[in-house]
Short mmCIF file of C-alpha atoms and ligand atoms in Angstrom, two decimals:
data_model
loop_
_atom_site.label_atom_id
_atom_site.label_comp_id
_atom_site.label_asym_id
_atom_site.label_seq_id
_atom_site.Cartn_x
_atom_site.Cartn_y
_atom_site.Cartn_z
CA MET A 83 -0.53 0.35 0.16
CA SER A 84 3.03 2.10 0.98
CA ASP A 85 4.05 1.92 -2.45
CA TYR A 86 1.34 2.88 -4.79
CA LYS A 87 1.44 6.37 -2.16
CA ASP A 88 5.07 6.47 -3.46
CA LYS A 89 3.17 6.18 -7.21
CA TYR A 90 0.75 7.85 -7.38
CA GLU A 91 -0.80 10.90 -5.82
CA MET A 92 -4.86 10.97 -5.47
CA VAL A 93 -7.11 13.80 -6.16
CA ILE A 94 -9.74 15.28 -4.63
CA GLY A 95 -12.96 16.84 -5.54
CA LEU A 96 -15.54 17.31 -3.06
CA GLU A 97 -19.07 18.35 -3.03
CA VAL A 98 -20.41 18.97 0.51
CA HIS A 99 -24.72 19.35 0.44
CA ALA A 100 -25.62 21.18 3.87
CA GLN A 101 -29.04 21.56 5.16
CA LEU A 102 -29.79 25.11 5.81
CA LYS A 103 -31.14 26.16 8.79
CA THR A 104 -34.70 27.66 7.56
CA GLN A 105 -37.97 27.18 9.89
CA THR A 106 -39.88 26.13 6.65
CA LYS A 107 -38.69 24.67 3.36
CA ILE A 108 -36.78 25.77 0.89
CA PHE A 109 -40.69 26.08 -1.56
CA GLY A 110 -43.40 26.07 0.99
CA ARG A 111 -44.63 26.66 4.15
CA GLU A 112 -43.61 23.39 6.15
CA GLY A 113 -41.39 22.88 8.71
CA CYS A 114 -37.66 20.97 8.29
CA GLU A 115 -37.47 20.17 12.03
CA PHE A 116 -34.97 16.68 11.84
CA GLY A 117 -36.63 14.30 13.60
CA ARG A 118 -40.81 14.53 13.58
CA GLU A 119 -43.14 11.99 12.79
CA PRO A 120 -43.12 10.83 9.61
CA ASN A 121 -45.17 12.54 7.17
CA THR A 122 -45.53 15.27 8.91
CA GLU A 123 -44.61 18.46 6.83
CA THR A 124 -45.68 17.36 3.87
CA GLY A 125 -47.43 20.35 2.18
CA THR A 126 -48.78 21.07 -1.31
CA VAL A 127 -46.03 21.55 -3.15
CA THR A 128 -43.90 18.53 -1.34
CA MET A 129 -46.96 16.05 -2.42
CA ALA A 130 -47.18 17.25 -6.26
CA LEU A 131 -50.38 17.81 -5.69
CA PRO A 132 -52.03 19.21 -9.25
CA GLY A 133 -51.44 23.00 -9.53
CA ALA A 134 -49.49 23.26 -6.40
CA LEU A 135 -47.25 25.96 -6.73
CA PRO A 136 -43.71 26.63 -5.70
CA VAL A 137 -43.00 29.60 -3.56
CA LEU A 138 -39.00 30.51 -3.06
CA ASN A 139 -38.29 31.12 0.59
CA LYS A 140 -36.38 34.23 1.05
CA GLU A 141 -34.31 33.03 3.96
CA CYS A 142 -32.61 31.00 1.30
CA ILE A 143 -31.57 33.25 -0.88
CA ASN A 144 -30.14 35.28 2.21
CA MET A 145 -28.06 32.07 4.30
CA GLY A 146 -27.16 31.24 0.64
CA ILE A 147 -25.89 35.09 0.08
CA LEU A 148 -24.65 34.82 3.81
CA ALA A 149 -22.19 31.20 3.02
CA GLY A 150 -21.21 33.17 -0.20
CA LEU A 151 -19.13 35.87 1.61
CA ALA A 152 -18.22 33.74 4.18
CA LEU A 153 -16.62 31.23 1.95
CA ASN A 154 -15.30 34.57 -0.54
CA SER A 155 -17.20 33.42 -3.80
CA LYS A 156 -19.16 36.06 -5.52
CA ILE A 157 -22.50 36.86 -5.73
CA PRO A 158 -23.73 37.43 -9.24
CA SER A 159 -26.45 40.23 -9.97
CA ARG A 160 -28.96 37.25 -10.80
CA CYS A 161 -29.54 33.97 -10.12
CA LYS A 162 -32.46 31.29 -11.08
CA PHE A 163 -33.54 27.55 -10.61
CA ASP A 164 -34.00 24.77 -12.94
CA ARG A 165 -35.59 21.42 -13.16
CA LYS A 166 -33.28 18.51 -12.83
CA GLN A 167 -35.65 15.09 -13.70
CA TYR A 168 -35.17 12.21 -12.57
CA PHE A 169 -38.19 9.60 -11.28
CA TYR A 170 -37.30 9.05 -7.34
CA PRO A 171 -40.32 7.53 -5.61
CA ASP A 172 -39.42 10.06 -2.32
CA LEU A 173 -39.87 13.23 -4.12
CA PRO A 174 -43.31 12.99 -5.71
CA LYS A 175 -43.15 15.63 -8.15
CA GLY A 176 -40.25 13.48 -10.65
CA TYR A 177 -37.95 16.51 -11.06
CA GLN A 178 -35.93 18.49 -8.13
CA ILE A 179 -35.97 22.42 -8.38
CA SER A 180 -32.23 23.06 -8.15
CA GLN A 181 -29.70 25.53 -10.07
CA TYR A 182 -27.81 24.75 -12.82
CA ASP A 183 -26.25 27.53 -15.10
CA GLU A 184 -27.10 30.70 -13.12
CA PRO A 185 -25.80 29.25 -9.39
CA ILE A 186 -26.04 31.88 -6.75
CA CYS A 187 -22.40 31.55 -5.50
CA GLN A 188 -19.81 31.86 -7.82
CA GLY A 189 -15.86 30.55 -6.94
CA GLY A 190 -14.62 31.10 -4.16
CA TRP A 191 -12.03 29.65 -1.39
CA VAL A 192 -11.78 27.76 1.85
CA GLN A 193 -8.10 28.24 3.52
CA ILE A 194 -6.98 25.11 5.59
CA SER A 195 -3.77 25.19 7.48
CA ASN A 196 -1.25 24.41 4.26
CA LYS A 197 -3.52 25.83 1.48
CA LYS A 198 -6.94 27.14 -0.10
CA ILE A 199 -9.23 24.49 -1.63
CA GLY A 200 -11.07 26.34 -4.33
CA ILE A 201 -14.53 26.33 -4.36
CA THR A 202 -16.29 26.22 -8.00
CA ARG A 203 -19.68 27.18 -7.23
CA ALA A 204 -22.51 26.60 -4.27
CA HIS A 205 -25.53 26.51 -5.39
CA LEU A 206 -29.73 26.43 -3.42
CA GLU A 207 -31.84 23.11 -4.49
CA GLU A 208 -34.48 21.05 -2.51
CA ASP A 209 -33.88 17.55 -0.51
CA ALA A 210 -34.99 14.64 -1.42
CA GLY A 211 -37.56 12.52 1.38
CA LYS A 212 -36.63 9.49 2.84
CA LEU A 213 -37.54 5.78 1.57
CA VAL A 214 -37.02 2.79 4.61
CA HIS A 215 -36.15 -0.48 3.50
CA ALA A 216 -38.35 -2.99 5.51
CA GLY A 217 -38.17 -6.79 5.75
CA ALA A 218 -36.10 -7.16 2.45
CA SER A 219 -36.14 -10.85 1.74
CA GLY A 220 -36.45 -12.21 -1.31
CA LEU A 221 -37.30 -10.98 -4.47
CA TYR A 222 -41.16 -10.34 -3.95
CA GLY A 223 -41.33 -11.74 -0.54
CA SER A 224 -42.01 -9.75 2.33
CA ALA A 225 -39.59 -6.65 0.99
CA TYR A 226 -41.10 -2.85 1.11
CA SER A 227 -40.22 -0.05 1.63
CA LEU A 228 -41.75 3.28 3.88
CA VAL A 229 -41.42 6.62 2.24
CA ASP A 230 -40.67 9.78 4.49
CA LEU A 231 -41.43 13.07 2.90
CA ASN A 232 -40.72 15.01 5.88
CA ARG A 233 -36.86 15.84 3.83
CA ALA A 234 -38.60 16.31 1.00
CA GLY A 235 -37.97 19.83 0.54
CA THR A 236 -36.11 21.01 2.54
CA PRO A 237 -33.49 23.63 1.76
CA LEU A 238 -29.70 22.45 0.44
CA LEU A 239 -27.03 24.36 -0.45
CA GLU A 240 -24.60 22.50 -2.51
CA ILE A 241 -20.79 23.24 -2.15
CA VAL A 242 -18.71 21.89 -5.10
CA SER A 243 -14.80 22.26 -4.50
CA GLU A 244 -12.60 22.34 -7.05
CA PRO A 245 -10.37 19.51 -7.35
CA ASP A 246 -7.94 20.56 -5.10
CA MET A 247 -7.28 17.87 -2.69
CA ARG A 248 -4.30 15.30 -2.56
CA SER A 249 -5.36 13.09 0.39
CA SER A 250 -7.78 12.09 3.01
CA GLU A 251 -5.87 14.41 5.54
CA GLU A 252 -7.03 17.47 3.77
CA ALA A 253 -10.34 16.39 2.53
CA ARG A 254 -11.24 16.36 5.82
CA GLU A 255 -9.94 19.18 7.11
CA TYR A 256 -11.87 21.49 4.55
CA VAL A 257 -14.87 19.76 5.41
CA GLU A 258 -14.38 20.63 9.10
CA LYS A 259 -13.60 23.88 7.87
CA LEU A 260 -16.58 24.59 5.81
CA ARG A 261 -18.92 22.82 8.70
CA ASN A 262 -17.24 25.67 11.55
CA ILE A 263 -18.31 28.37 9.40
CA LEU A 264 -21.55 27.51 8.35
CA LYS A 265 -21.83 26.52 12.13
CA TYR A 266 -20.33 30.34 12.96
CA ILE A 267 -22.44 31.00 10.41
CA GLY A 268 -25.57 30.31 11.69
CA VAL A 269 -26.60 29.02 8.47
CA CYS A 270 -26.11 25.12 9.04
CA ASP A 271 -25.92 22.76 11.94
CA GLY A 272 -23.37 21.17 10.85
CA ASN A 273 -24.40 17.75 12.39
CA LEU A 274 -23.04 14.61 9.84
CA GLU A 275 -25.00 12.23 12.06
CA GLU A 276 -28.36 13.19 11.12
CA GLY A 277 -27.66 14.28 7.55
CA SER A 278 -27.67 18.11 7.74
CA MET A 279 -24.24 17.61 6.16
CA ARG A 280 -23.97 15.18 3.23
CA ALA A 281 -20.76 14.70 1.52
CA ASP A 282 -20.02 12.98 -1.80
CA CYS A 283 -16.36 11.98 -2.26
CA ASN A 284 -14.35 12.57 -6.07
CA ILE A 285 -11.33 10.71 -6.11
CA SER A 286 -9.52 10.04 -8.84
CA ILE A 287 -5.37 8.62 -8.92
CA ARG A 288 -2.24 9.25 -11.33
CA PRO A 289 0.79 8.90 -11.25
CA ILE A 290 3.34 10.56 -9.51
CA GLY A 291 4.18 13.41 -11.97
CA GLN A 292 1.26 13.61 -14.44
CA LYS A 293 -0.69 16.63 -14.49
CA GLU A 294 -3.52 15.07 -16.61
CA PHE A 295 -6.50 13.25 -14.07
CA GLY A 296 -7.26 10.35 -14.47
CA THR A 297 -11.09 9.19 -13.92
CA ARG A 298 -13.48 9.49 -10.61
CA ALA A 299 -15.09 7.34 -8.86
CA GLU A 300 -18.39 9.64 -7.00
CA ILE A 301 -18.51 7.76 -3.95
CA LYS A 302 -21.71 8.87 -1.68
CA ASN A 303 -22.91 7.60 1.37
CA VAL A 304 -19.82 8.73 3.42
CA ASN A 305 -21.59 10.45 6.43
CA SER A 306 -18.99 10.88 9.23
CA PHE A 307 -15.02 12.65 9.09
CA ARG A 308 -13.99 8.53 10.07
CA SER A 309 -15.59 7.00 6.76
CA LEU A 310 -14.61 9.98 4.98
CA VAL A 311 -10.84 8.86 5.48
CA ARG A 312 -11.98 5.27 5.43
CA ALA A 313 -13.52 5.86 2.07
CA ILE A 314 -10.99 7.43 0.36
CA GLU A 315 -8.17 5.98 1.66
CA TYR A 316 -10.04 2.97 0.52
CA GLU A 317 -11.22 4.13 -2.84
CA PHE A 318 -7.18 5.12 -3.17
CA ILE A 319 -6.11 1.35 -2.70
CA ARG A 320 -9.11 0.49 -5.73
CA GLN A 321 -7.59 1.89 -8.21
CA ALA A 322 -4.39 2.33 -7.30
CA GLU A 323 -4.24 -1.93 -8.15
CA ILE A 324 -7.35 -1.99 -10.96
CA ILE A 325 -4.26 0.31 -13.10
CA GLU A 326 -1.07 -2.22 -12.17
CA GLU A 327 -2.94 -4.80 -13.24
CA GLY A 328 -3.66 -2.76 -16.45
CA GLY A 329 -6.83 -2.13 -16.01
CA LYS A 330 -9.30 1.23 -15.95
CA VAL A 331 -10.90 3.02 -13.68
CA ILE A 332 -14.54 3.77 -15.03
CA GLN A 333 -16.29 6.56 -13.86
CA GLU A 334 -19.14 5.54 -11.92
CA THR A 335 -21.06 6.33 -8.89
CA ARG A 336 -20.18 4.52 -5.79
CA LEU A 337 -21.79 3.55 -2.35
CA TRP A 338 -19.54 3.60 0.94
CA ASP A 339 -20.50 0.33 3.11
CA ASP A 340 -19.92 1.28 6.91
CA ASN A 341 -19.77 -1.62 7.78
CA SER A 342 -17.33 -3.56 5.47
CA GLY A 343 -14.89 -0.58 5.60
CA THR A 344 -15.90 -1.19 0.99
CA THR A 345 -17.46 1.34 -2.13
CA SER A 346 -19.21 -1.07 -4.22
CA SER A 347 -20.56 0.34 -7.39
CA MET A 348 -24.14 1.70 -6.93
CA ARG A 349 -24.90 2.96 -10.92
CA GLY A 350 -22.94 4.40 -13.63
CA LYS A 351 -21.98 8.48 -13.57
CA GLU A 352 -24.62 10.20 -15.40
CA ASP A 353 -24.46 13.27 -17.29
CA ALA A 354 -25.36 16.30 -17.16
CA HIS A 355 -27.42 16.29 -20.53
CA ASP A 356 -29.44 12.96 -18.94
CA TYR A 357 -31.02 15.49 -16.57
CA ARG A 358 -32.74 17.75 -18.84
CA TYR A 359 -32.53 20.94 -17.13
CA PHE A 360 -34.36 23.71 -18.23
CA PRO A 361 -35.43 26.29 -16.31
CA GLU A 362 -38.14 26.40 -13.29
CA PRO A 363 -40.49 28.09 -15.23
CA ASP A 364 -43.28 28.45 -12.25
CA LEU A 365 -40.12 30.24 -10.60
CA MET A 366 -39.13 33.68 -11.45
CA PRO A 367 -34.91 34.44 -11.55
CA VAL A 368 -33.35 36.36 -8.88
CA GLU A 369 -32.15 38.94 -9.26
CA ILE A 370 -30.03 39.96 -6.23
CA SER A 371 -28.62 43.68 -5.37
CA GLN A 372 -26.22 44.94 -4.27
CA GLU A 373 -27.91 46.50 -2.05
CA TRP A 374 -29.26 43.61 -0.43
CA ILE A 375 -25.56 41.74 -0.83
CA ASP A 376 -24.50 45.09 1.35
CA SER A 377 -27.41 44.41 4.29
CA VAL A 378 -26.11 40.99 4.59
CA LYS A 379 -22.93 41.20 5.24
CA ALA A 380 -23.35 44.10 7.75
CA LYS A 381 -24.96 41.25 10.12
CA MET A 382 -22.28 39.31 8.46
CA PRO A 383 -20.76 37.43 12.69
CA GLU A 384 -16.85 36.74 13.25
CA LEU A 385 -15.50 34.02 11.74
CA PRO A 386 -13.50 31.13 12.78
CA ASP A 387 -10.70 32.45 11.21
CA GLU A 388 -10.70 36.15 12.46
CA LYS A 389 -11.96 34.72 16.03
CA VAL A 390 -8.64 32.29 16.04
CA GLU A 391 -6.38 35.50 15.69
CA ARG A 392 -8.28 37.46 18.56
CA TYR A 393 -7.50 34.62 20.55
CA ILE A 394 -4.04 34.73 20.03
CA LYS A 395 -3.22 38.10 19.74
CA SER A 396 -5.20 38.49 23.56
CA GLY A 397 -2.30 35.55 24.75
CA LEU A 398 -3.02 32.12 23.44
CA SER A 399 -1.15 29.25 21.64
CA GLU A 400 -1.80 28.87 18.15
CA TYR A 401 -2.61 25.49 19.19
CA ASP A 402 -5.07 26.22 21.77
CA ALA A 403 -6.76 29.01 20.32
CA ASN A 404 -7.30 26.51 17.57
CA VAL A 405 -8.85 23.96 19.56
CA LEU A 406 -11.20 26.44 22.20
CA VAL A 407 -12.58 27.47 18.18
CA ASN A 408 -13.02 23.94 16.66
CA GLN A 409 -15.76 23.77 19.10
CA ILE A 410 -18.17 26.44 18.60
CA ASP A 411 -20.15 26.17 22.58
CA MET A 412 -16.52 26.90 23.80
CA ALA A 413 -15.74 29.45 22.15
CA MET A 414 -19.15 31.16 22.68
CA TYR A 415 -18.14 30.73 26.62
CA PHE A 416 -14.97 31.55 26.54
CA ASP A 417 -16.05 35.19 24.61
CA GLU A 418 -18.40 35.07 27.21
CA LEU A 419 -16.10 34.92 29.63
CA LEU A 420 -13.42 37.74 28.34
CA LYS A 421 -16.64 39.84 27.50
CA LYS A 422 -17.09 39.55 31.55
CA GLY A 423 -12.72 40.87 32.00
CA ALA A 424 -11.12 37.12 32.64
CA ASP A 425 -8.03 36.68 31.81
CA ALA A 426 -7.62 34.50 28.57
CA LYS A 427 -4.38 32.43 29.25
CA THR A 428 -5.94 31.65 32.67
CA ALA A 429 -9.21 31.03 31.32
CA SER A 430 -8.57 29.01 28.99
CA ASN A 431 -6.11 26.72 30.79
CA PHE A 432 -8.96 25.77 32.99
CA LEU A 433 -11.61 25.28 30.14
CA MET A 434 -9.50 23.07 28.37
CA GLY A 435 -8.08 21.47 31.18
CA GLU A 436 -10.01 20.92 34.43
CA VAL A 437 -13.70 22.01 32.42
CA ALA A 438 -13.43 20.12 29.09
CA ALA A 439 -11.72 16.62 30.89
CA PHE A 440 -14.90 16.95 33.26
CA LEU A 441 -16.89 17.43 30.41
CA LYS A 442 -15.90 14.19 28.69
CA GLU A 443 -16.29 12.80 30.56
CA GLU A 444 -19.95 13.92 31.86
CA LYS A 445 -20.71 13.11 28.52
CA ILE A 446 -22.37 16.93 28.21
CA THR A 447 -21.22 20.62 27.21
CA ILE A 448 -20.40 23.15 29.04
CA ASN A 449 -24.06 25.41 28.82
CA GLU A 450 -25.97 22.48 30.61
CA SER A 451 -23.18 22.42 33.15
CA LYS A 452 -23.53 23.92 36.64
CA LEU A 453 -20.27 26.17 35.93
CA THR A 454 -21.84 29.66 34.98
CA VAL A 455 -19.83 32.49 33.56
CA ASP A 456 -20.58 34.41 36.00
CA ASN A 457 -19.32 31.90 38.81
CA PHE A 458 -16.77 31.30 36.68
CA VAL A 459 -15.86 34.66 36.50
CA LYS A 460 -15.40 35.03 40.73
CA LEU A 461 -13.35 31.97 40.81
CA LEU A 462 -10.85 33.92 38.31
CA ASP A 463 -10.97 36.58 40.09
CA LEU A 464 -10.17 35.48 43.37
CA LEU A 465 -7.41 33.70 41.98
CA LYS A 466 -5.61 36.64 40.29
CA LYS A 467 -6.02 39.01 43.62
CA GLY A 468 -4.07 35.82 45.18
CA THR A 469 -6.87 34.86 47.72
CA ILE A 470 -6.16 31.10 46.52
CA SER A 471 -3.76 29.41 44.89
CA ASN A 472 -3.97 27.60 41.42
CA ASN A 473 -4.23 24.53 42.65
CA ILE A 474 -7.06 25.65 45.19
CA ALA A 475 -8.74 26.91 42.49
CA LYS A 476 -8.41 24.10 39.81
CA GLY A 477 -10.02 21.34 42.48
CA LEU A 478 -12.17 24.49 43.09
CA VAL A 479 -13.83 24.00 39.60
CA ILE A 480 -14.21 21.04 39.63
CA ASP A 481 -16.54 21.28 43.02
CA ILE A 482 -18.43 24.44 41.08
CA LEU A 483 -18.69 21.51 37.82
CA ASN A 484 -20.42 18.89 40.57
CA THR A 485 -22.63 21.41 42.38
CA GLY A 486 -22.88 24.73 40.62
CA LYS A 487 -22.10 26.38 44.22
CA ASP A 488 -20.83 29.64 44.45
CA ALA A 489 -17.67 30.34 44.23
CA GLN A 490 -16.90 32.54 46.91
CA ALA A 491 -19.23 30.22 49.50
CA LEU A 492 -17.61 27.69 48.39
CA VAL A 493 -13.76 29.62 49.64
CA GLU A 494 -14.82 30.32 52.96
CA GLU A 495 -16.49 27.45 54.13
CA LYS A 496 -13.86 25.20 53.20
CA GLY A 497 -11.30 28.21 54.62
CA LEU A 498 -9.47 27.75 51.54
CA SER A 499 -7.99 31.16 51.00
CA VAL A 500 -4.08 31.66 50.43
CA ILE A 501 -2.41 31.39 53.86
CA SER A 502 -0.09 34.87 53.58
CA ASP A 503 0.81 36.12 57.01
CA GLU A 504 4.50 35.60 58.46
CA SER A 505 3.14 34.44 61.71
CA SER A 506 1.40 31.38 60.68
CA ILE A 507 4.23 29.47 57.89
CA LEU A 508 6.58 30.40 60.54
CA PRO A 509 6.44 27.85 62.94
CA ILE A 510 5.73 25.00 60.19
CA VAL A 511 8.45 26.10 58.28
CA GLN A 512 10.58 26.01 61.70
CA LYS A 513 9.26 22.86 62.60
CA ILE A 514 10.04 20.85 58.33
CA VAL A 515 13.65 22.66 59.15
CA GLN A 516 13.58 20.54 62.23
CA SER A 517 11.99 17.44 61.86
CA ASN A 518 14.20 16.62 58.91
CA PRO A 519 18.50 16.67 59.44
CA GLU A 520 19.31 15.00 57.53
CA GLN A 521 17.83 16.51 54.12
CA VAL A 522 18.67 20.25 55.65
CA ALA A 523 22.19 18.91 55.69
CA ALA A 524 22.27 17.50 53.28
CA TYR A 525 21.06 20.67 51.22
CA LYS A 526 23.68 22.71 52.87
CA GLY A 527 26.37 20.63 51.26
CA GLY A 528 25.02 21.76 48.58
CA LYS A 529 22.46 19.13 47.32
CA ASP A 530 20.55 22.83 45.91
CA LYS A 531 17.03 20.53 44.70
CA LEU A 532 16.62 19.32 47.87
CA PHE A 533 14.39 23.09 48.28
CA GLY A 534 11.72 21.93 46.49
CA PHE A 535 11.54 18.81 49.61
CA PHE A 536 11.36 21.02 52.31
CA VAL A 537 7.93 23.46 49.75
CA GLY A 538 6.83 20.01 49.21
CA GLN A 539 6.37 19.52 53.16
CA ALA A 540 4.96 22.83 53.76
CA MET A 541 2.61 22.09 51.14
CA LYS A 542 1.04 18.91 52.86
CA GLU A 543 1.02 21.02 55.60
CA THR A 544 -0.95 23.63 54.66
CA LYS A 545 -2.97 22.02 52.96
CA GLY A 546 -2.28 24.12 49.51
CA ARG A 547 -2.84 27.49 50.96
CA ALA A 548 0.42 28.77 52.39
CA ASN A 549 1.32 31.36 50.20
CA PRO A 550 4.17 30.39 48.14
CA GLN A 551 6.40 33.87 47.75
CA LEU A 552 6.47 34.16 51.39
CA LEU A 553 6.94 30.32 52.01
CA ASN A 554 10.49 30.24 49.63
CA LYS A 555 11.33 33.21 51.07
CA LEU A 556 10.62 31.87 54.91
CA LEU A 557 12.00 28.83 54.16
CA LYS A 558 15.55 30.24 53.02
CA GLN A 559 15.80 32.34 55.53
CA GLU A 560 15.83 29.25 58.53
CA LEU A 561 18.40 26.78 55.96
CA ASP A 562 20.13 29.23 55.45
CA LYS A 563 21.06 29.79 59.53
P1 ADP B 160 -21.16 16.15 -11.04
O1 ADP B 160 -22.22 16.85 -10.95
O2 ADP B 160 -21.30 15.75 -12.55
O3 ADP B 160 -21.15 15.06 -9.98
P2 ADP B 160 -19.39 18.18 -11.33
O4 ADP B 160 -18.63 19.18 -12.12
O5 ADP B 160 -20.53 18.77 -9.83
O6 ADP B 160 -20.15 16.99 -11.47
O7 ADP B 160 -18.89 17.58 -9.20
C1 ADP B 160 -17.43 17.32 -10.30
C2 ADP B 160 -16.69 17.28 -8.24
O8 ADP B 160 -15.69 15.99 -8.65
C3 ADP B 160 -15.99 18.66 -8.25
O9 ADP B 160 -16.32 18.51 -7.02
C4 ADP B 160 -14.88 18.47 -9.00
O10 ADP B 160 -14.06 19.29 -7.84
C5 ADP B 160 -14.59 16.83 -8.60
N1 ADP B 160 -14.05 15.82 -9.86
C6 ADP B 160 -13.69 16.33 -11.14
N2 ADP B 160 -13.19 15.96 -11.41
C7 ADP B 160 -11.62 15.32 -10.88
C8 ADP B 160 -10.91 14.45 -11.01
N3 ADP B 160 -10.82 13.93 -12.10
N4 ADP B 160 -10.65 13.74 -10.57
C9 ADP B 160 -11.50 14.04 -8.71
N5 ADP B 160 -11.96 14.51 -8.87
C10 ADP B 160 -12.30 15.62 -9.60
MG1 MG B 161 -21.94 15.20 -8.53
#
């Protein structure tokens, strides 16, 4: 397998379908929430009742523009809808309303760590419903399929990339980045398991050094980051083996099977002309003025890359900034902490350390936890003022996560504040020096490292509450006597 990677290079282009987070469908008034009772969101257009006419949901255009701006696309002054004909039992009209030659977004790019991935275009379209295949046994036995039309007509933005990716890692990074951007701008919840984001993966291989692309296979049904990477790696080897044996890769649509970890042929690839695209006669083209674009632009929230930049400027490492930004709820929470005056570096250390570990263990999100922003800020304040030590604060944050108790109250109740008066620490220091004559002798004989031993003893004695500077000073004083 590794020889194949020395000999061939993979070329990947992705078509990502992102479900837009609108209240209602793209051409009808039914809702499009996930998980409703089957066939309860089925209006006249969805069911293709005679005479039913599509009415475009303006919010879809707004979201399309917002996404386009975030993806550095050009928003043409006009876009239109086209009919794409095919028979699918879960799309009763017998055609899908999509966009063909005049999509809402043209061009653009997404930055991943080592390069920009080009965006060819992004277009709006309606989704199909869902088929549930049941009792599949025998040719005509008890096999039957159920149709749920709830999803039919939910708005999708299909984002087509240039064939710019060269490894499964780059493909994964691209989808993660895209997902993050769409989530931050609020147009898609990016939930791969619920199907609100799906990727069709086009992959071909070519001998390293060759300019022309090879023939591609399109892989459908990839619904997690893990299966995206696995499907690409599998397909690379499959294609390399075909070529090694003197065969030819054929252009086709293949289906990924997560259980077997393989792809299998689903159908030959159809060409655009097979779909008999023609302009949708029931919908007017949409004219998009510069004012319209500007009004959408004015609502653009901070994008993930900008957030990372800001976090780095406020003192976080690039790594930490990225980890936070990749978890949108953590980043939003962190922003609240900053707004209330928390120190960025300290807050992020706690969030990514103790807090993240707790949340992972309990399988809850930061917003579901008992650690409110205000209480967290209070705790960080106590630490900043020197009322409590860092170690005590680490323990307290766990206490708060468990109980939701007020930080100040916990410190008082448990007597956790730092001991900063000499008269309390000095006797402890003296006691430790007296009861460890061997270590004292060794220390005086040049074993400087032993200083840490004495500090440790004193901290143990005070349950971590001794003021470190004062303790150091008194210890030195006693040991140098
Ligand atoms: P279709 O709708 O027929 O799948 P599109 O042109 O809309 O075709 O999308 C094709 C996708 O395949 C794009 O993401 C493109 O980057 C990618 N692609 C095209 N040619 C190749 C190739 N030779 N190898 C890998 N990916 C390719
Ligand atoms: Mg395709």
